CSV table of C-alpha atoms in Angstrom, one decimal:
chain,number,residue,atom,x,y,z
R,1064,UNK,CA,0.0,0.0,0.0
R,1065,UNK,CA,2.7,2.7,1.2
R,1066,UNK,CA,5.9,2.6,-0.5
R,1067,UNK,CA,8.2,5.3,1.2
R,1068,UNK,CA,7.9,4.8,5.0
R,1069,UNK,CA,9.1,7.6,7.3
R,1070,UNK,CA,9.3,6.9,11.4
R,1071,UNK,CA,10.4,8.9,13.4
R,1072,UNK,CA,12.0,7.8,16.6
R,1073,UNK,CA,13.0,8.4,20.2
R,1074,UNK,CA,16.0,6.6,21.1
R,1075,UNK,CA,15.0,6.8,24.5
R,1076,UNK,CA,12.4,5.0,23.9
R,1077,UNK,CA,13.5,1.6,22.5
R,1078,UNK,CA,10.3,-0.9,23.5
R,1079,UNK,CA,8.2,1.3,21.3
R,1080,UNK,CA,10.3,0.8,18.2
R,1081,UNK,CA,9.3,-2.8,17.3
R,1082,UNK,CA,5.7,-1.8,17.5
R,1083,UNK,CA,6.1,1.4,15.2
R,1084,UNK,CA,8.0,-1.3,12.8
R,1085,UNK,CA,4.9,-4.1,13.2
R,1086,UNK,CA,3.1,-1.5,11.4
R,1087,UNK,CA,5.1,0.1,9.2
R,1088,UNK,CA,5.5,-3.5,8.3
R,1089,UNK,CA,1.3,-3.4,7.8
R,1090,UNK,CA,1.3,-0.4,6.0
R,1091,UNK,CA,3.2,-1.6,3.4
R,1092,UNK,CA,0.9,-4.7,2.5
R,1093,UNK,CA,3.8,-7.0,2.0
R,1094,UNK,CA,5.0,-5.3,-0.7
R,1095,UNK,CA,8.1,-3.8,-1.5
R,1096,UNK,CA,8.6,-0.6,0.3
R,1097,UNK,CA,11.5,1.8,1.9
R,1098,UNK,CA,11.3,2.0,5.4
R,1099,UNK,CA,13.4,5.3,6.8
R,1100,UNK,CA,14.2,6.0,10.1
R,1101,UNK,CA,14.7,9.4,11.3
R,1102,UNK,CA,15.9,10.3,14.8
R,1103,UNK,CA,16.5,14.0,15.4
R,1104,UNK,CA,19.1,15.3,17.8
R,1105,UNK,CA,17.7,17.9,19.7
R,1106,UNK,CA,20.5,18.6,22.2
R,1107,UNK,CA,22.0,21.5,20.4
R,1108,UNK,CA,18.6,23.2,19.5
R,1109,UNK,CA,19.2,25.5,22.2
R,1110,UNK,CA,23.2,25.6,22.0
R,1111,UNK,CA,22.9,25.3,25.5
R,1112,UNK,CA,25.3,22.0,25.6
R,1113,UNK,CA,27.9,24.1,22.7
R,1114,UNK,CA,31.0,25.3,25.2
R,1115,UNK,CA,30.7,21.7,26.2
R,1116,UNK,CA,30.4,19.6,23.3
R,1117,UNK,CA,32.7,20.2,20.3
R,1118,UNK,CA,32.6,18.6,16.7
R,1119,UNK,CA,34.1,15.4,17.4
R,1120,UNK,CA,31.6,14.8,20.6
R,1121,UNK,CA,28.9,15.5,18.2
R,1122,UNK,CA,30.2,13.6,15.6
R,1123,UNK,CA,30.6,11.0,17.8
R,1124,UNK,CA,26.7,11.5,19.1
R,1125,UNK,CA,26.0,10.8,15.4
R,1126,UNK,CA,27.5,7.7,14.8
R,1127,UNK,CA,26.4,6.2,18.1
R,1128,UNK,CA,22.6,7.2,17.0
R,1129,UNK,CA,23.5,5.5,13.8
R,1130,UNK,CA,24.6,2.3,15.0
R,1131,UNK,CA,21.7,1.7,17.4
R,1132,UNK,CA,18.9,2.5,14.8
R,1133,UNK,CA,20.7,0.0,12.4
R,1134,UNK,CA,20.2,-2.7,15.3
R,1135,UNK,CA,16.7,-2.0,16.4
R,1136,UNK,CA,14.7,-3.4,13.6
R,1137,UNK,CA,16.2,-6.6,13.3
R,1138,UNK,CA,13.4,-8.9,12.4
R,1139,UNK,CA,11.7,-7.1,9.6
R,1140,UNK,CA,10.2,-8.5,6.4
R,1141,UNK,CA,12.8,-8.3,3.6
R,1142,UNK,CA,10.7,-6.8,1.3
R,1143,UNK,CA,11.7,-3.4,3.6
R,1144,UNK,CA,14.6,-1.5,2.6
R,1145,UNK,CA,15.5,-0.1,5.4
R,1146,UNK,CA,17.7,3.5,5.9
R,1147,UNK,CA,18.8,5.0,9.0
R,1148,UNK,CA,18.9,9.1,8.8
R,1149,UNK,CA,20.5,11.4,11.7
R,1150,UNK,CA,19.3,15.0,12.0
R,1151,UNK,CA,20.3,18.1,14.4
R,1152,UNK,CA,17.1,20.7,15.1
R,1153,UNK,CA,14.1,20.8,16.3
R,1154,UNK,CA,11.7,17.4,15.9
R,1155,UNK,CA,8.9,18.6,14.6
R,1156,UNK,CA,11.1,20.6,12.0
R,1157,UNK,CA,13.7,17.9,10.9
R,1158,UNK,CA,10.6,15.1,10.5
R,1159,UNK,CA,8.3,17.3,8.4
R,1160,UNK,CA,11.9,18.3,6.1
R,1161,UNK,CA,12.9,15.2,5.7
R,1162,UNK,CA,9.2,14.1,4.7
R,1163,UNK,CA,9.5,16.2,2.2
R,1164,UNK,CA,13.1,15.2,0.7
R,1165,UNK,CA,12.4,11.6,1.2
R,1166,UNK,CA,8.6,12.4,-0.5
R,1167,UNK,CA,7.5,9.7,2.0
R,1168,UNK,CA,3.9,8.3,1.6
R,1169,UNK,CA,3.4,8.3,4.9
R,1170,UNK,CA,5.0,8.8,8.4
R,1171,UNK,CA,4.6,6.6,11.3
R,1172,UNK,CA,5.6,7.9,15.2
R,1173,UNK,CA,4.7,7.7,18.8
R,1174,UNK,CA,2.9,10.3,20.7
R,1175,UNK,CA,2.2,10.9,24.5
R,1176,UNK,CA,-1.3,10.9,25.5
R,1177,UNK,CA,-1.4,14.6,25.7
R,1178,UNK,CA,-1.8,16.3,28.9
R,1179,UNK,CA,-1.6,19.5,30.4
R,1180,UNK,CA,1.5,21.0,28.8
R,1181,UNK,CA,0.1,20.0,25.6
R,1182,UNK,CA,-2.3,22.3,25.7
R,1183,UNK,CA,0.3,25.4,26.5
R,1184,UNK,CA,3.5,23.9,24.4
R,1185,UNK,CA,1.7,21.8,21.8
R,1186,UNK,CA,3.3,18.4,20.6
R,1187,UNK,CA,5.8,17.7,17.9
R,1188,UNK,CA,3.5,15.1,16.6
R,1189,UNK,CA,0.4,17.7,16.8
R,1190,UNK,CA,2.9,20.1,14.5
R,1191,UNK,CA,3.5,16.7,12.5
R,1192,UNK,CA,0.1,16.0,11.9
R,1193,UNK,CA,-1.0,19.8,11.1
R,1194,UNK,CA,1.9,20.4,8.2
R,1195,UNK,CA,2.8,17.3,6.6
R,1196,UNK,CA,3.0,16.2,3.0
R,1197,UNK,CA,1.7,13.3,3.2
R,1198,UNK,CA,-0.4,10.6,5.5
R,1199,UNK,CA,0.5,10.7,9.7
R,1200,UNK,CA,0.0,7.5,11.7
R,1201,UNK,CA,-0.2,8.3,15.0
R,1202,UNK,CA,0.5,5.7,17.4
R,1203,UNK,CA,-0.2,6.6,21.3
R,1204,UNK,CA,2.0,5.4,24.3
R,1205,UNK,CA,0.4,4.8,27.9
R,1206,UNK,CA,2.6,7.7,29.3
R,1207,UNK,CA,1.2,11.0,29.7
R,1208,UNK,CA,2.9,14.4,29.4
R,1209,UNK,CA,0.8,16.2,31.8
């Protein structure tokens, strides 16, 4: 069905990763399809870590970020390509550019259930939703942000 799968993910949270692939798997219908995984680096958005962190820690940052995405999806149907892509910015940003590069079909990411702060900060998923080029699956986690 989808051909050009973007999900986004949050290395922080690992367990949710095989169930964003179970159904990235599903959206592509057992066809053929690319399956691209974006995780965004948000630690510099701020500079607030910069007098600390140089170009080599960053670089480093990147290839470690890398190398775990390459190992999460291990048991995927072979009829998914699968690409690992590291970005620096803001989330919300960084998924909704690289949609557009990429001219995914569809993305596929977590969100909290919202809460409070929600309501004052909005989501990176509710910015998601609101600008992208294409289809957004939303999939929700049992935390909430409030």
């Amino acid at each position: 069905m989808y051909k050009n799968i973007l999900v986004p993910l949050d290395l922080s949270h690992k367990e949710q990763v095989v169930e964003l692939g179970q159904i990235a798997a599903s959206l592509a219908a057992g066809g053929n399809a690319d399956l691209n995984l974006l995780y965004v680096d948000q630690s510099f958005v701020h500079r607030a870590g910069n007098p600390q962190f140089d170009e080599k820690t960053h670089e480093g940052h990147r290839k470690d970020a890398l190398k775990e995405m390459e190992g999460l999806l291990s048991e995927l149907p072979e009829s998914l390509r699968v690409s690992t892509i590291y970005r620096s910015g803001p989330a919300h940003d960084q998924i909704l550019e690289t949609a557009n590069q990429l001219n995914a079909d569809v993305i596929v990411m977590m969100a909290r259930k919202p809460g409070i702060s929600s309501y004052f900060i909005g989501s990176n998923a509710e910015r998601v939703v609101r600008h992208a080029p294409c289809s957004v699956f939303i999939v929700r986690c049992d935390e909430s942000d409030s």
